[in-house]
Amino acid sequence: MFENNSMFETDYNYNEAKIIIFGAPFDSTTSFRPGTRFASKTMRSESYGLEYYSPAQDFDLIDVPFFDAGDLILPLGDSKKTLNIIEDYVSQVMADEKFPLMIGGEHLLTLAPVSVAQKKYGDIALIHFDAHADLRDEYLGVKLSHASVVRRISEVLNSDSIFQFGIRSGDKKEFEFAKENTHLQKFNFDGLDDVIKKIKDRHVYFTLDLDVLDPSIFPGTGTPEPCGVNFLDLMNASFKIFDNCNVVGFDMMELSPPYDPSGISTAVALKLLREFLIRINKKFISEKSF
Amino acid sequence: MFENNSMFETDYNYNEAKIIIFGAPFDSTTSFRPGTRFASKTMRSESYGLEYYSPAQDFDLIDVPFFDAGDLILPLGDSKKTLNIIEDYVSQVMADEKFPLMIGGEHLLTLAPVSVAQKKYGDIALIHFDAHADLRDEYLGVKLSHASVVRRISEVLNSDSIFQFGIRSGDKKEFEFAKENTHLQKFNFDGLDDVIKKIKDRHVYFTLDLDVLDPSIFPGTGTPEPCGVNFLDLMNASFKIFDNCNVVGFDMMELSPPYDPSGISTAVALKLLREFLIRINKKFISEKSF
Amino acid sequence: MFENNSMFETDYNYNEAKIIIFGAPFDSTTSFRPGTRFASKTMRSESYGLEYYSPAQDFDLIDVPFFDAGDLILPLGDSKKTLNIIEDYVSQVMADEKFPLMIGGEHLLTLAPVSVAQKKYGDIALIHFDAHADLRDEYLGVKLSHASVVRRISEVLNSDSIFQFGIRSGDKKEFEFAKENTHLQKFNFDGLDDVIKKIKDRHVYFTLDLDVLDPSIFPGTGTPEPCGVNFLDLMNASFKIFDNCNVVGFDMMELSPPYDPSGISTAVALKLLREFLIRINKKFISEKSF
Amino acid sequence: MFENNSMFETDYNYNEAKIIIFGAPFDSTTSFRPGTRFASKTMRSESYGLEYYSPAQDFDLIDVPFFDAGDLILPLGDSKKTLNIIEDYVSQVMADEKFPLMIGGEHLLTLAPVSVAQKKYGDIALIHFDAHADLRDEYLGVKLSHASVVRRISEVLNSDSIFQFGIRSGDKKEFEFAKENTHLQKFNFDGLDDVIKKIKDRHVYFTLDLDVLDPSIFPGTGTPEPCGVNFLDLMNASFKIFDNCNVVGFDMMELSPPYDPSGISTAVALKLLREFLIRINKKFISEKSF
Amino acid sequence: MFENNSMFETDYNYNEAKIIIFGAPFDSTTSFRPGTRFASKTMRSESYGLEYYSPAQDFDLIDVPFFDAGDLILPLGDSKKTLNIIEDYVSQVMADEKFPLMIGGEHLLTLAPVSVAQKKYGDIALIHFDAHADLRDEYLGVKLSHASVVRRISEVLNSDSIFQFGIRSGDKKEFEFAKENTHLQKFNFDGLDDVIKKIKDRHVYFTLDLDVLDPSIFPGTGTPEPCGVNFLDLMNASFKIFDNCNVVGFDMMELSPPYDPSGISTAVALKLLREFLIRINKKFISEKSF
Amino acid sequence: MFENNSMFETDYNYNEAKIIIFGAPFDSTTSFRPGTRFASKTMRSESYGLEYYSPAQDFDLIDVPFFDAGDLILPLGDSKKTLNIIEDYVSQVMADEKFPLMIGGEHLLTLAPVSVAQKKYGDIALIHFDAHADLRDEYLGVKLSHASVVRRISEVLNSDSIFQFGIRSGDKKEFEFAKENTHLQKFNFDGLDDVIKKIKDRHVYFTLDLDVLDPSIFPGTGTPEPCGVNFLDLMNASFKIFDNCNVVGFDMMELSPPYDPSGISTAVALKLLREFLIRINKKFISEKSF
């Protein structure tokens, strides 16, 4: 009789679910235009406008056991406490052998689940889709910044563990750092197959900054960067990762609804989320276990 | 001395015209985001910003005798009465051997002109471009819903009369229904040539839900669905229909200006309308009669 | 650890609560600018920005046992079914001797709880604050219209049961009808004390169309009508009713968030709601029973 | 069957009407934020949301014979040609012994009807309600500027003919010029009665820059100036002028819909227009002639 | 030949000026709706739309020697560093015996100039106009929060040094804290005269949270709180302080342009700033020294 | 310590620089939707969100000596004076052997720098990228109109000097005029190589109306025209011109930020500007002189 306001109106509870979605509404270090704190809430309320069935995969989301935990309570203005809270929750999810799926929030937050995964598995490889390299050592003296998140992650992971695709923005030093320390593919997903082969025996964390998409497709983000990838290329590249890697965690970051008055960015994020939930679930099914 | 506020400032009157444009400002069953009631008014006032000459077809709209009847007065909240009013007007237009061109409004309204055409011609084939299948049996218990319009139409037309293209959204049952009851082409216009050949001896009604376009091109609609067709593909597919089918009525539905702050969706709708008016008119000229 | 997304983050359940809030997201008969379907959702998510403590009444909302049932699932486009669904829920709430507090949605919906209350109590007096008389016999042939709701209610209640205040808009016939059939105070709340005295032995339903406020204070509504009452006058007039009448049901209608980009209308609605919840609760306390 | 899109859906033609409304969509000299070119169109389309009956005056607009001529075609970027076009039309209206009511557009345009009136009657007194003095000799070297319109008018009228009220903005020189050349009442309408007495034997042109209202009531204007008058004070002051002066022309200027997303400014302009049409008409009736 | 983009196009340099304006674009701890980081930039660019002459005070801003230093570079996400940067700059301004005038930014930032002033003068009294008490001990564990700024200030100043006016929001504990530790006047400026008398021998810092204004007048703020003071009351209360207290620093906080599409909030902030600059300057003139 | 608000925070002064950027905020003849007057200001403030390093060209903008002169003060409403002011400044820049780079503003303004260049060099060839032909003889009787700018330029340049690409809109007469008087390539950049060869010994002025881009990529413009070119095609075509022609001046016109709520159009304009600045500078370097 009453509306169900969870993501895609999912009815599964934590115990039934294999995939655990949670929102992380934090954007305090956003240097340009804040607003990603509203992403998960907006996605939840707009998820009503999308069908649960995927014509592309001929599969119904209703058959994917995922739980929507809601939004974490995060102390805006305190990045360290915020990261700790996320780490605590992801640790619990991973301890329960479930798959954490974080909806950001600014990209800095990815540091938390990657750190947890590295602690648990010891050999995490990071696949990073983004328009921006996020490799600054600091931003105006701030080490915990959305512009430094992959640099911070590089200090947590073993060497040869970071694989970046679609990057089309950064300062000169970031690209120099990348030459020494990461695998960085500019502009597109070329070489993804080789990377996947290379890391097929490792545990993988996959972080998706949605601004890797072209701003015409995804205008609702804090730092739109022209000349990005298109929807199908992103979806197919992501499918490859979910299908062929041992992905242990995933996040979708940087949707900023206030800069998306027509709502098309939220629709894009939701459609990707639906397709990814189905895809991750298929992996579970084929493996009969997580 | 004073501005002419009809669509493209047309000066032709009803009697002179072969094509009769009318607006149908109704969106009461819209389940997600209302606003299509403002489409025809916005198109009229923005049509001032578009040239009347088509460089693509090298033809001037000023030489196309079309009449803009304005917007029907429709009782919001009463779908049945609304459909009756549209049926009455379309009946008159068709009785006068003119071509009705409806500007929606929500897609439910298409039921009215199709029903009138079926009564008059007895063998209508429907060509349906849309992101959504619109084949639900009902929506929250409502039979006359924008999400059910093609299902309702399937009850009015003979079997083997519905040809859907570009469909990329629907629930599982809709796609199952389509397998039995309609020709449904997912995602694009593949197979359109064959369909055209198949129905070349029948009377055709062509309904265009503008959300078949990708949301980057057409953000201003109630239910944006990512990964749609592009402008040129839509225009060329439509030209094929106008050139090769015996089209007896046409509508453009689901433009929702409140979700289009930059106005690009309205510009797209208007440019399509200009090109289509010229194309429909060419057909008249080549046939020397309607 | 996770956010509570109910209205004002209330934790009380249905059984503990005396006041039951529910949202009614329906605006299909709205003649001018739709959008009230988003009111309850927006109020819930913005209620996070308001303190729970009232400095005016020196009372904390946390001590008011109210339950937020969420939003009813309502079939847009079908007014009759919608009214039935609301009647069913209000009947249950009233049967449980609780106080129903509906958040609209368009004003038509008020017909449902008033009808239920009349059935239960037999002698309902309606106090109606509004900019508009809502006394049309029909609107474009539609009997169940937001512009006709008080007219429909007049057919349900006994005579001498409708008391309208703040009315500053309507067609001529509505004001003529009011002369014969209702107590109508134009522009303000003059005479409210006398009305309260007059009906002090009856059961009262209080319906508040928020557009009774001046549009500068409350711009976010479908049909803004200049020259309305101010916030304090409305709050104090409402307090009088809650304090001195036997109010058995209440609703706040016609907030339309899409026309309120700054969010001040939602803030006004929420502050009124907080103050009213505290006030209604005080009445319960003083009466030791409902 | 079809909507009537004239102002308040008026059906009277030019010959039947005594009051002639026309729109003047021009804002090329606007120095700060353009947009008044959309005022008359927006008022027309939103006039559908306002009742035609005035509860304040107990009179129905349907009994006021006024004609809506539509919007003049004006060459944006060419102030001089624009003023000439307006002068031509107003000359015709005045020659036909009708009352011109211009909807701006930027305030510069008032120069045209005042010039025509001065030519016809020889002794025009101007009553000017505005937040701004509009008395600059030039603006960035431009003589025909919205900021200079009353200065230009002062060169057309006889001395002692300009009466300004509500003025709360201008540069120092404008206020010095006013001391010598106009009657300027700062902030409010004090002294209006005396002015009315003084000019009761003269022909009066009344120009209303709607930004005289407080921006909370009327945010939709190019140069909002805080601390203005309220709706009722403006309406009553205007009524005094219409009731007691021999007003031969009137305009409402500077509504800028793009800066009014909630539409309350347009609603204010329309309600004032309705009340003024009724009031001007009453004068005609009482005088049995124009 | 080129535009001057400083606040009110001021041409005075640092050495010539007595009043030093600087912007502090930081809003990382904003709990509800971010955006105040854009305040000073928006005020600067919109200051072009306001006259420099004040009709109320008959004085031209051009005769007030003030310098606009621009916006400090502040590390978003790091409140501590941000406060340090502001302290450094204010220390320099105060060391040069000039008057610092900060444009926020979120209210937390006020802690910086107050701390500097307390160090320099040893006996600062704070006058605080605000809708919110800002007296929380912490907000979600964060001590340096916009909701805690006056609490933090209370730890810096001597006892009996905080005087709050217009407060109409806070949690219960804040009002209890205020009873013991501050002078708190709810809703309005009653008692301001007495406070001024009481502190006339002390050095005063005056902080103005613009949300003390009613949201109808000032919608563009992060946490709009209905039922606030009006423009004239605020201006006059502020004039009293500038005229009668030994004010050594001032700030205007919490304008959030993204929530102010019509720009009226920015216009209000600018008009207040103009009037205050003139008023502060008059004090200097009358005292012949700072 | 304080932000630098020049374009891309450039620190070079006029003397050090070879490229001189200036803004031309004028849109008085815009026939449809004004707003380009805000383009250069918005680009400046948003340039903070873009990196200075170009991954595509592996070059840092910090090594490009360009000066940002700010915005010219232009008299809105007076096209002639406006053109004179621009001519004066461009004459000075060209006399100093520097490269003028104008940020519009409406396209009419291009007439000024082209006229100056023609006076200086005598044989200017114009390369014109645009959606619109801009070849009208006049627009509503106005000769100096944004819709006539290339026609006016054709009266200034020698014959066989105008090369138009990407044109997809215009009235019939404009295309007829083009056949006789210009080289006009519809829809795309086909034939650009041949044109470049043809004019390789002439001085070239390159004018870019950004609406040549598809509206999905660049929605923020006054007259969006569907079916335009994409970002990479535009960038590469422009690179060809900068690399192979003797370009002596360049402008980017018609960005209209009010129609770009997501800011993606401004981001596109800025990214193009960054790439072009680097490219123009490379030419200087390779030629060792200008």
mmCIF file of N, CA, C and O in Angstrom, chain B residues 45-56 58-60 63 216-217 231-232 235 261-264 267-269 271 274, chain F residues 31-33 136 139-140 168-172 174-175 179 186-187 214-216 219-221 223-227 259-261:
data_model
loop_
_atom_site.group_PDB
_atom_site.id
_atom_site.type_symbol
_atom_site.label_atom_id
_atom_site.label_comp_id
_atom_site.label_asym_id
_atom_site.label_seq_id
_atom_site.Cartn_x
_atom_site.Cartn_y
_atom_site.Cartn_z
ATOM 1 N N SER B 45 6.141 28.930 -29.179
ATOM 2 C CA SER B 45 6.846 30.181 -28.896
ATOM 3 C C SER B 45 8.323 30.091 -29.271
ATOM 4 O O SER B 45 8.933 31.093 -29.626
ATOM 5 N N GLU B 46 8.918 28.904 -29.232
ATOM 6 C CA GLU B 46 10.329 28.790 -29.610
ATOM 7 C C GLU B 46 10.501 28.623 -31.116
ATOM 8 O O GLU B 46 11.616 28.705 -31.622
ATOM 9 N N SER B 47 9.408 28.351 -31.842
ATOM 10 C CA SER B 47 9.549 28.120 -33.289
ATOM 11 C C SER B 47 10.060 29.383 -33.976
ATOM 12 O O SER B 47 10.587 29.332 -35.093
ATOM 13 N N TYR B 48 9.952 30.493 -33.279
ATOM 14 C CA TYR B 48 10.483 31.760 -33.749
ATOM 15 C C TYR B 48 11.999 31.699 -33.939
ATOM 16 O O TYR B 48 12.567 32.420 -34.763
ATOM 17 N N GLY B 49 12.671 30.822 -33.169
ATOM 18 C CA GLY B 49 14.139 30.766 -33.211
ATOM 19 C C GLY B 49 14.712 29.876 -34.303
ATOM 20 O O GLY B 49 15.921 29.737 -34.431
ATOM 21 N N LEU B 50 13.837 29.248 -35.080
ATOM 22 C CA LEU B 50 14.289 28.326 -36.125
ATOM 23 C C LEU B 50 13.979 28.935 -37.498
ATOM 24 O O LEU B 50 12.944 29.543 -37.694
ATOM 25 N N GLU B 51 14.879 28.738 -38.428
ATOM 26 C CA GLU B 51 14.616 29.187 -39.793
ATOM 27 C C GLU B 51 13.523 28.318 -40.420
ATOM 28 O O GLU B 51 13.349 27.157 -40.058
ATOM 29 N N TYR B 52 12.830 28.835 -41.426
ATOM 30 C CA TYR B 52 11.777 28.061 -42.099
ATOM 31 C C TYR B 52 12.332 27.257 -43.277
ATOM 32 O O TYR B 52 11.692 26.372 -43.802
ATOM 33 N N TYR B 53 13.550 27.611 -43.656
ATOM 34 C CA TYR B 53 14.173 26.938 -44.797
ATOM 35 C C TYR B 53 14.962 25.728 -44.303
ATOM 36 O O TYR B 53 15.629 25.776 -43.289
ATOM 37 N N SER B 54 14.868 24.616 -45.037
ATOM 38 C CA SER B 54 15.636 23.417 -44.706
ATOM 39 C C SER B 54 16.819 23.270 -45.660
ATOM 40 O O SER B 54 16.616 22.960 -46.841
ATOM 41 N N PRO B 55 18.043 23.460 -45.169
ATOM 42 C CA PRO B 55 19.208 23.224 -46.041
ATOM 43 C C PRO B 55 19.307 21.760 -46.458
ATOM 44 O O PRO B 55 19.781 21.467 -47.556
ATOM 45 N N ALA B 56 18.841 20.848 -45.611
ATOM 46 C CA ALA B 56 18.967 19.424 -45.933
ATOM 47 C C ALA B 56 18.086 19.050 -47.118
ATOM 48 O O ALA B 56 18.464 18.247 -47.972
ATOM 49 N N ASP B 58 16.546 21.482 -49.053
ATOM 50 C CA ASP B 58 16.469 22.645 -49.946
ATOM 51 C C ASP B 58 15.015 22.995 -50.247
ATOM 52 O O ASP B 58 14.582 23.059 -51.418
ATOM 53 N N PHE B 59 14.255 23.241 -49.192
ATOM 54 C CA PHE B 59 12.839 23.552 -49.363
ATOM 55 C C PHE B 59 12.432 24.484 -48.220
ATOM 56 O O PHE B 59 12.937 24.371 -47.103
ATOM 57 N N ASP B 60 11.509 25.377 -48.530
ATOM 58 C CA ASP B 60 11.114 26.367 -47.530
ATOM 59 C C ASP B 60 9.736 26.009 -46.970
ATOM 60 O O ASP B 60 8.800 25.764 -47.711
ATOM 61 N N ASP B 63 6.341 27.257 -48.144
ATOM 62 C CA ASP B 63 5.632 26.670 -49.286
ATOM 63 C C ASP B 63 4.873 25.393 -48.928
ATOM 64 O O ASP B 63 4.383 24.690 -49.803
ATOM 65 N N SER B 216 21.072 12.631 -24.134
ATOM 66 C CA SER B 216 22.004 13.748 -24.340
ATOM 67 C C SER B 216 21.471 14.686 -25.413
ATOM 68 O O SER B 216 21.663 15.895 -25.342
ATOM 69 N N ILE B 217 20.776 14.147 -26.379
ATOM 70 C CA ILE B 217 20.204 14.940 -27.472
ATOM 71 C C ILE B 217 18.846 15.489 -27.086
ATOM 72 O O ILE B 217 18.473 16.591 -27.451
ATOM 73 N N PHE B 231 20.078 11.829 -33.740
ATOM 74 C CA PHE B 231 19.164 12.665 -34.498
ATOM 75 C C PHE B 231 19.036 12.227 -35.951
ATOM 76 O O PHE B 231 17.928 12.067 -36.478
ATOM 77 N N LEU B 232 20.183 12.040 -36.594
ATOM 78 C CA LEU B 232 20.156 11.726 -38.030
ATOM 79 C C LEU B 232 19.502 10.376 -38.300
ATOM 80 O O LEU B 232 18.729 10.229 -39.255
ATOM 81 N N MET B 235 15.827 10.897 -38.026
ATOM 82 C CA MET B 235 15.274 11.661 -39.144
ATOM 83 C C MET B 235 15.210 10.798 -40.401
ATOM 84 O O MET B 235 14.191 10.771 -41.083
ATOM 85 N N PRO B 261 15.917 22.900 -19.421
ATOM 86 C CA PRO B 261 16.196 24.317 -19.197
ATOM 87 C C PRO B 261 16.998 24.979 -20.304
ATOM 88 O O PRO B 261 16.873 26.173 -20.525
ATOM 89 N N SER B 262 17.811 24.232 -21.045
ATOM 90 C CA SER B 262 18.587 24.844 -22.118
ATOM 91 C C SER B 262 17.801 24.945 -23.412
ATOM 92 O O SER B 262 18.223 25.612 -24.342
ATOM 93 N N GLY B 263 16.655 24.264 -23.479
ATOM 94 C CA GLY B 263 15.817 24.377 -24.664
ATOM 95 C C GLY B 263 16.262 23.529 -25.842
ATOM 96 O O GLY B 263 15.678 23.621 -26.923
ATOM 97 N N ILE B 264 17.260 22.670 -25.653
ATOM 98 C CA ILE B 264 17.733 21.926 -26.820
ATOM 99 C C ILE B 264 16.735 20.852 -27.250
ATOM 100 O O ILE B 264 16.657 20.498 -28.415
ATOM 101 N N ALA B 267 14.241 22.521 -29.423
ATOM 102 C CA ALA B 267 14.860 22.784 -30.730
ATOM 103 C C ALA B 267 14.888 21.525 -31.584
ATOM 104 O O ALA B 267 14.625 21.571 -32.791
ATOM 105 N N VAL B 268 15.198 20.391 -30.969
ATOM 106 C CA VAL B 268 15.202 19.128 -31.699
ATOM 107 C C VAL B 268 13.800 18.798 -32.214
ATOM 108 O O VAL B 268 13.611 18.435 -33.384
ATOM 109 N N ALA B 269 12.814 18.932 -31.353
ATOM 110 C CA ALA B 269 11.437 18.637 -31.763
ATOM 111 C C ALA B 269 11.016 19.534 -32.922
ATOM 112 O O ALA B 269 10.367 19.084 -33.873
ATOM 113 N N LYS B 271 12.969 21.135 -35.131
ATOM 114 C CA LYS B 271 13.688 20.849 -36.381
ATOM 115 C C LYS B 271 13.115 19.594 -37.033
ATOM 116 O O LYS B 271 12.910 19.558 -38.258
ATOM 117 N N ARG B 274 9.829 20.572 -38.642
ATOM 118 C CA ARG B 274 10.026 21.282 -39.920
ATOM 119 C C ARG B 274 10.357 20.307 -41.043
ATOM 120 O O ARG B 274 9.738 20.326 -42.115
ATOM 121 N N SER F 31 18.390 37.959 -31.293
ATOM 122 C CA SER F 31 16.956 37.992 -31.592
ATOM 123 C C SER F 31 16.158 37.007 -30.755
ATOM 124 O O SER F 31 14.979 37.188 -30.535
ATOM 125 N N PHE F 32 16.785 35.959 -30.271
ATOM 126 C CA PHE F 32 16.012 34.897 -29.660
ATOM 127 C C PHE F 32 16.177 34.885 -28.131
ATOM 128 O O PHE F 32 15.283 35.280 -27.410
ATOM 129 N N ARG F 33 17.328 34.485 -27.649
ATOM 130 C CA ARG F 33 17.538 34.382 -26.216
ATOM 131 C C ARG F 33 18.853 35.057 -25.816
ATOM 132 O O ARG F 33 19.923 34.537 -26.081
ATOM 133 N N ARG F 136 22.280 37.340 -43.712
ATOM 134 C CA ARG F 136 21.125 38.183 -44.032
ATOM 135 C C ARG F 136 21.567 39.605 -44.356
ATOM 136 O O ARG F 136 22.491 40.129 -43.746
ATOM 137 N N TYR F 139 18.076 42.317 -40.508
ATOM 138 C CA TYR F 139 17.146 41.542 -39.697
ATOM 139 C C TYR F 139 16.174 42.529 -39.066
ATOM 140 O O TYR F 139 16.574 43.358 -38.253
ATOM 141 N N LEU F 140 14.917 42.486 -39.471
ATOM 142 C CA LEU F 140 13.911 43.472 -39.054
ATOM 143 C C LEU F 140 14.389 44.895 -39.316
ATOM 144 O O LEU F 140 14.173 45.790 -38.498
ATOM 145 N N ARG F 168 24.404 24.926 -41.042
ATOM 146 C CA ARG F 168 23.207 24.093 -41.200
ATOM 147 C C ARG F 168 21.915 24.856 -40.982
ATOM 148 O O ARG F 168 20.855 24.243 -40.803
ATOM 149 N N SER F 169 21.992 26.188 -41.009
ATOM 150 C CA SER F 169 20.777 26.984 -40.831
ATOM 151 C C SER F 169 20.924 28.333 -41.521
ATOM 152 O O SER F 169 22.006 28.925 -41.549
ATOM 153 N N GLY F 170 19.792 28.813 -42.030
ATOM 154 C CA GLY F 170 19.776 30.105 -42.706
ATOM 155 C C GLY F 170 18.518 30.182 -43.547
ATOM 156 O O GLY F 170 17.849 29.161 -43.755
ATOM 157 N N ASP F 171 18.157 31.363 -44.002
ATOM 158 C CA ASP F 171 16.991 31.374 -44.884
ATOM 159 C C ASP F 171 17.466 31.144 -46.325
ATOM 160 O O ASP F 171 18.658 31.083 -46.610
ATOM 161 N N LYS F 172 16.503 30.978 -47.205
ATOM 162 C CA LYS F 172 16.835 30.579 -48.576
ATOM 163 C C LYS F 172 17.771 31.581 -49.241
ATOM 164 O O LYS F 172 18.734 31.218 -49.912
ATOM 165 N N GLU F 174 19.976 33.491 -47.960
ATOM 166 C CA GLU F 174 21.352 33.435 -47.483
ATOM 167 C C GLU F 174 22.142 32.371 -48.250
ATOM 168 O O GLU F 174 23.278 32.597 -48.645
ATOM 169 N N PHE F 175 21.515 31.242 -48.463
ATOM 170 C CA PHE F 175 22.222 30.191 -49.198
ATOM 171 C C PHE F 175 22.432 30.601 -50.656
ATOM 172 O O PHE F 175 23.449 30.255 -51.270
ATOM 173 N N LYS F 179 26.086 31.100 -52.536
ATOM 174 C CA LYS F 179 26.502 30.494 -53.806
ATOM 175 C C LYS F 179 27.311 31.464 -54.651
ATOM 176 O O LYS F 179 28.260 31.082 -55.333
ATOM 177 N N LYS F 186 28.208 22.984 -46.111
ATOM 178 C CA LYS F 186 27.120 22.656 -45.200
ATOM 179 C C LYS F 186 27.520 21.540 -44.237
ATOM 180 O O LYS F 186 28.235 20.615 -44.617
ATOM 181 N N PHE F 187 27.066 21.627 -43.006
ATOM 182 C CA PHE F 187 27.051 20.539 -42.016
ATOM 183 C C PHE F 187 28.402 20.169 -41.388
ATOM 184 O O PHE F 187 28.445 19.799 -40.225
ATOM 185 N N ASP F 214 27.268 20.373 -31.777
ATOM 186 C CA ASP F 214 25.946 19.831 -31.527
ATOM 187 C C ASP F 214 25.430 20.333 -30.174
ATOM 188 O O ASP F 214 26.190 20.420 -29.204
ATOM 189 N N PRO F 215 24.121 20.649 -30.085
ATOM 190 C CA PRO F 215 23.581 21.156 -28.819
ATOM 191 C C PRO F 215 23.721 20.183 -27.641
ATOM 192 O O PRO F 215 23.698 20.616 -26.492
ATOM 193 N N SER F 216 23.874 18.908 -27.903
ATOM 194 C CA SER F 216 24.079 17.995 -26.776
ATOM 195 C C SER F 216 25.423 18.274 -26.105
ATOM 196 O O SER F 216 25.553 18.140 -24.894
ATOM 197 N N PRO F 219 24.949 23.013 -25.119
ATOM 198 C CA PRO F 219 23.578 23.519 -25.028
ATOM 199 C C PRO F 219 23.488 25.012 -24.723
ATOM 200 O O PRO F 219 22.463 25.635 -25.021
ATOM 201 N N GLY F 220 24.549 25.591 -24.161
ATOM 202 C CA GLY F 220 24.450 26.957 -23.675
ATOM 203 C C GLY F 220 24.696 28.006 -24.731
ATOM 204 O O GLY F 220 25.709 28.694 -24.689
ATOM 205 N N THR F 221 23.733 28.184 -25.592
ATOM 206 C CA THR F 221 23.868 29.183 -26.653
ATOM 207 C C THR F 221 22.492 29.714 -26.998
ATOM 208 O O THR F 221 21.484 29.077 -26.717
ATOM 209 N N THR F 223 20.817 30.245 -29.837
ATOM 210 C CA THR F 223 20.022 29.647 -30.897
ATOM 211 C C THR F 223 20.528 28.244 -31.174
ATOM 212 O O THR F 223 21.219 28.006 -32.158
ATOM 213 N N PRO F 224 20.216 27.283 -30.303
ATOM 214 C CA PRO F 224 20.732 25.925 -30.509
ATOM 215 C C PRO F 224 20.170 25.331 -31.791
ATOM 216 O O PRO F 224 18.972 25.432 -32.059
ATOM 217 N N GLU F 225 21.039 24.718 -32.570
ATOM 218 C CA GLU F 225 20.653 24.156 -33.868
ATOM 219 C C GLU F 225 21.064 22.681 -33.875
ATOM 220 O O GLU F 225 22.266 22.370 -33.907
ATOM 221 N N PRO F 226 20.107 21.757 -33.825
ATOM 222 C CA PRO F 226 20.438 20.334 -33.738
ATOM 223 C C PRO F 226 21.312 19.845 -34.894
ATOM 224 O O PRO F 226 21.365 20.464 -35.957
ATOM 225 N N CYS F 227 21.971 18.721 -34.637
ATOM 226 C CA CYS F 227 22.707 17.994 -35.671
ATOM 227 C C CYS F 227 24.031 18.652 -36.034
ATOM 228 O O CYS F 227 24.411 18.713 -37.204
ATOM 229 N N TYR F 259 21.819 29.635 -20.306
ATOM 230 C CA TYR F 259 21.139 28.468 -20.867
ATOM 231 C C TYR F 259 21.973 27.200 -20.681
ATOM 232 O O TYR F 259 21.786 26.225 -21.383
ATOM 233 N N ASP F 260 22.866 27.244 -19.719
ATOM 234 C CA ASP F 260 23.802 26.143 -19.511
ATOM 235 C C ASP F 260 23.901 25.824 -18.018
ATOM 236 O O ASP F 260 24.952 25.963 -17.400
ATOM 237 N N PRO F 261 22.775 25.405 -17.394
ATOM 238 C CA PRO F 261 22.786 25.242 -15.935
ATOM 239 C C PRO F 261 23.798 24.213 -15.438
ATOM 240 O O PRO F 261 24.275 24.328 -14.321
#
